[in-house]
Coordinates of C-alpha atoms in Angstrom, one line a residue:
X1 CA 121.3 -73.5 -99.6
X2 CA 122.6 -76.2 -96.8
X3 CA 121.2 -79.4 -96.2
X4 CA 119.1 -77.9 -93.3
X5 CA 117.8 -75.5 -95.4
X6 CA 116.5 -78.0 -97.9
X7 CA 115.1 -79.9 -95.3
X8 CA 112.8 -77.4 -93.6
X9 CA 111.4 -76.0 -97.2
X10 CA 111.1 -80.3 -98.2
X11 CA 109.0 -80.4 -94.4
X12 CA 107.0 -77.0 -95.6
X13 CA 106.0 -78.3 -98.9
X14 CA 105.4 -81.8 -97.7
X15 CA 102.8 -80.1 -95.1
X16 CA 100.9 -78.6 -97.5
X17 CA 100.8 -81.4 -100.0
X18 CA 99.3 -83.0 -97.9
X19 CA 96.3 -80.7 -96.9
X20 CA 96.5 -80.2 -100.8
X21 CA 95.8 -84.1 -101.8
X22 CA 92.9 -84.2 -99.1
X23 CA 91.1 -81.4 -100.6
X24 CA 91.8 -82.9 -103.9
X25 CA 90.7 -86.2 -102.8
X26 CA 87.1 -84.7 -101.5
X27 CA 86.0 -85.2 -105.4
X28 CA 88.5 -87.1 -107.8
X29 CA 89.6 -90.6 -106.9
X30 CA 93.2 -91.3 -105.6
X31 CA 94.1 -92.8 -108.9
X32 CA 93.1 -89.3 -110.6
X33 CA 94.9 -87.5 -107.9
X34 CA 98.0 -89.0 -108.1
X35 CA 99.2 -89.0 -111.1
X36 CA 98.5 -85.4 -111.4
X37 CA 100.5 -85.0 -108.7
X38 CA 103.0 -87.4 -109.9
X39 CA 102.9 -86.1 -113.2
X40 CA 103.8 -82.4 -111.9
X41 CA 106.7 -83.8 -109.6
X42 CA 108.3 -85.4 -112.5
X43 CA 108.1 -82.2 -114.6
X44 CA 109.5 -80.2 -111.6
X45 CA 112.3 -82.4 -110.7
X46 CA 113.2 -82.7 -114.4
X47 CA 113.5 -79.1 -115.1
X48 CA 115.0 -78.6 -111.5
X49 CA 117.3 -81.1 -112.6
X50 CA 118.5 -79.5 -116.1
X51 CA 118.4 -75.9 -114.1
X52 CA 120.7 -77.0 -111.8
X53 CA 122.8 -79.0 -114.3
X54 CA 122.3 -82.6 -112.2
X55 CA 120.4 -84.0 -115.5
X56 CA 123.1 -86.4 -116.8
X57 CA 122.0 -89.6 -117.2
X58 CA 124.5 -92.2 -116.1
X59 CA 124.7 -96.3 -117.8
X60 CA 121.8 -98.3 -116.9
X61 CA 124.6 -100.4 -115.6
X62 CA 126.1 -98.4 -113.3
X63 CA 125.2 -99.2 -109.8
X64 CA 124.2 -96.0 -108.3
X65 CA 121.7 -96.2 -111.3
X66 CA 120.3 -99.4 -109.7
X67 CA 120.0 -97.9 -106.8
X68 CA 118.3 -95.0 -108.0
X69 CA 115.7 -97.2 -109.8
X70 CA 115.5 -99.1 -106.2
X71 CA 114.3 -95.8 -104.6
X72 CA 112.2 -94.9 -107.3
X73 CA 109.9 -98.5 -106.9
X74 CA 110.2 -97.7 -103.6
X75 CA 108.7 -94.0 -103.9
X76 CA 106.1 -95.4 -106.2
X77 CA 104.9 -97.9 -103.0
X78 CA 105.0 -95.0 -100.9
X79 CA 102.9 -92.5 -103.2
X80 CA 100.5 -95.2 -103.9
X81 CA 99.5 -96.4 -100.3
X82 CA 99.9 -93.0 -99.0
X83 CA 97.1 -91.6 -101.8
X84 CA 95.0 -95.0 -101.0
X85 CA 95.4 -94.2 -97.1
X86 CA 94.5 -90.8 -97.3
X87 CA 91.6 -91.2 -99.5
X88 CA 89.9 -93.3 -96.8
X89 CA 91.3 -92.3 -93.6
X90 CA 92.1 -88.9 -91.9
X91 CA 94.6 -86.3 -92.2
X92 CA 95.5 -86.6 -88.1
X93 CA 96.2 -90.3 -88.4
X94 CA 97.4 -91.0 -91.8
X95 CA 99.9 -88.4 -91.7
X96 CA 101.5 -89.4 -88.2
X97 CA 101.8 -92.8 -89.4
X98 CA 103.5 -91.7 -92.6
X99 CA 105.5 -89.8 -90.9
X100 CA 107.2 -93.0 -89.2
X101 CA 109.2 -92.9 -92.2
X102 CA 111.6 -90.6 -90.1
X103 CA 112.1 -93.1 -87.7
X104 CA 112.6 -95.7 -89.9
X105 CA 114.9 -93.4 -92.3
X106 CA 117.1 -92.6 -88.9
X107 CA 117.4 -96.6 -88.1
X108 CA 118.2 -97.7 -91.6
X109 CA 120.8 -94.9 -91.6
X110 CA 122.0 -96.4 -88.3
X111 CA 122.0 -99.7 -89.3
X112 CA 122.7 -99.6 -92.8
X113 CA 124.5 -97.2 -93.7
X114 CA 126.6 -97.4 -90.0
X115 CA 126.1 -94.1 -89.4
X116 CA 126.8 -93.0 -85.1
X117 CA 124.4 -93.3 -83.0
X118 CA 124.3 -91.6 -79.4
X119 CA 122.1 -91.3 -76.5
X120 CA 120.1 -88.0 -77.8
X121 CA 119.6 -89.7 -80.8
X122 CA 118.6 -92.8 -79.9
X123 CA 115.5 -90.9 -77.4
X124 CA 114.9 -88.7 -80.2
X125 CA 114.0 -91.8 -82.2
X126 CA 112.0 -93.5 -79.6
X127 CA 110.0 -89.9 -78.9
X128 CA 109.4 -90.1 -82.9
X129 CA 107.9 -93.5 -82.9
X130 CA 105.9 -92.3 -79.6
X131 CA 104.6 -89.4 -80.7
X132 CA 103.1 -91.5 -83.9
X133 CA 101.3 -94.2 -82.0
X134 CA 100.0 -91.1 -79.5
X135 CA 99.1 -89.2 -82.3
X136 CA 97.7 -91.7 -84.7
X137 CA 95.5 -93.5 -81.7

């Protein structure tokens, strides 16, 4: 599959995840919820991992490995107020706001990582971060 193709089944699954973690929500806490699903991301990813043969483990030492650990703290903030947010607040507006992440992603790609920016884009990133605050308000 292509990177587009792995995008649209990532935006699929993340859709449903999270109508899946409301419903769960509706009777176990967040901190029951979430490290079931957590626990069965791991599990996946792991044997996704070994499946595909990306399972070697590189030096604790080795930069990208820094990196990855980075991200990883990073995820863990994200799953934790997302969980937190969505146990107390609704779908419509917790959702939009999470899904600022796509702006921000596109910005610290821009910024960052110096990846090109042109006119389309740069709307397409101000529509995003409107389309949030309309549909979050």
């Amino acid at each position: 599959m292509n990177y587009v193709s792995w995008s649209l089944l990532a935006m699929a699954c993340y859709s449903f995840a999270f109508l899946f973690i409301k419903i769960a929500l509706r009777e176990l806490p967040a901190f029951t919820v979430m490290p079931i699903a957590v626990g069965t991301l791991a599990v996946g990813a792991t044997a996704l991992a070994a499946l595909f043969g990306d399972g070697a483990v590189p030096s604790l030492t080795n930069r990208s490995a820094v990196f990855a650990v980075a991200a990883g703290i990073c995820l863990a903030g994200a799953v934790v107020g997302y969980f937190r947010a969505l146990s107390t607040g609704p779908v419509s507006v917790v959702v939009p706001i999470f899904g600022m992440l796509l702006v921000g992603g596109a910005l610290l790609g821009i910024v960052v990582l110096g990846e090109g920016v042109t006119a389309q884009k740069a709307i397409g990133i101000a529509f995003g971060a409107a389309a949030v605050v309309l549909i979050a308000t």
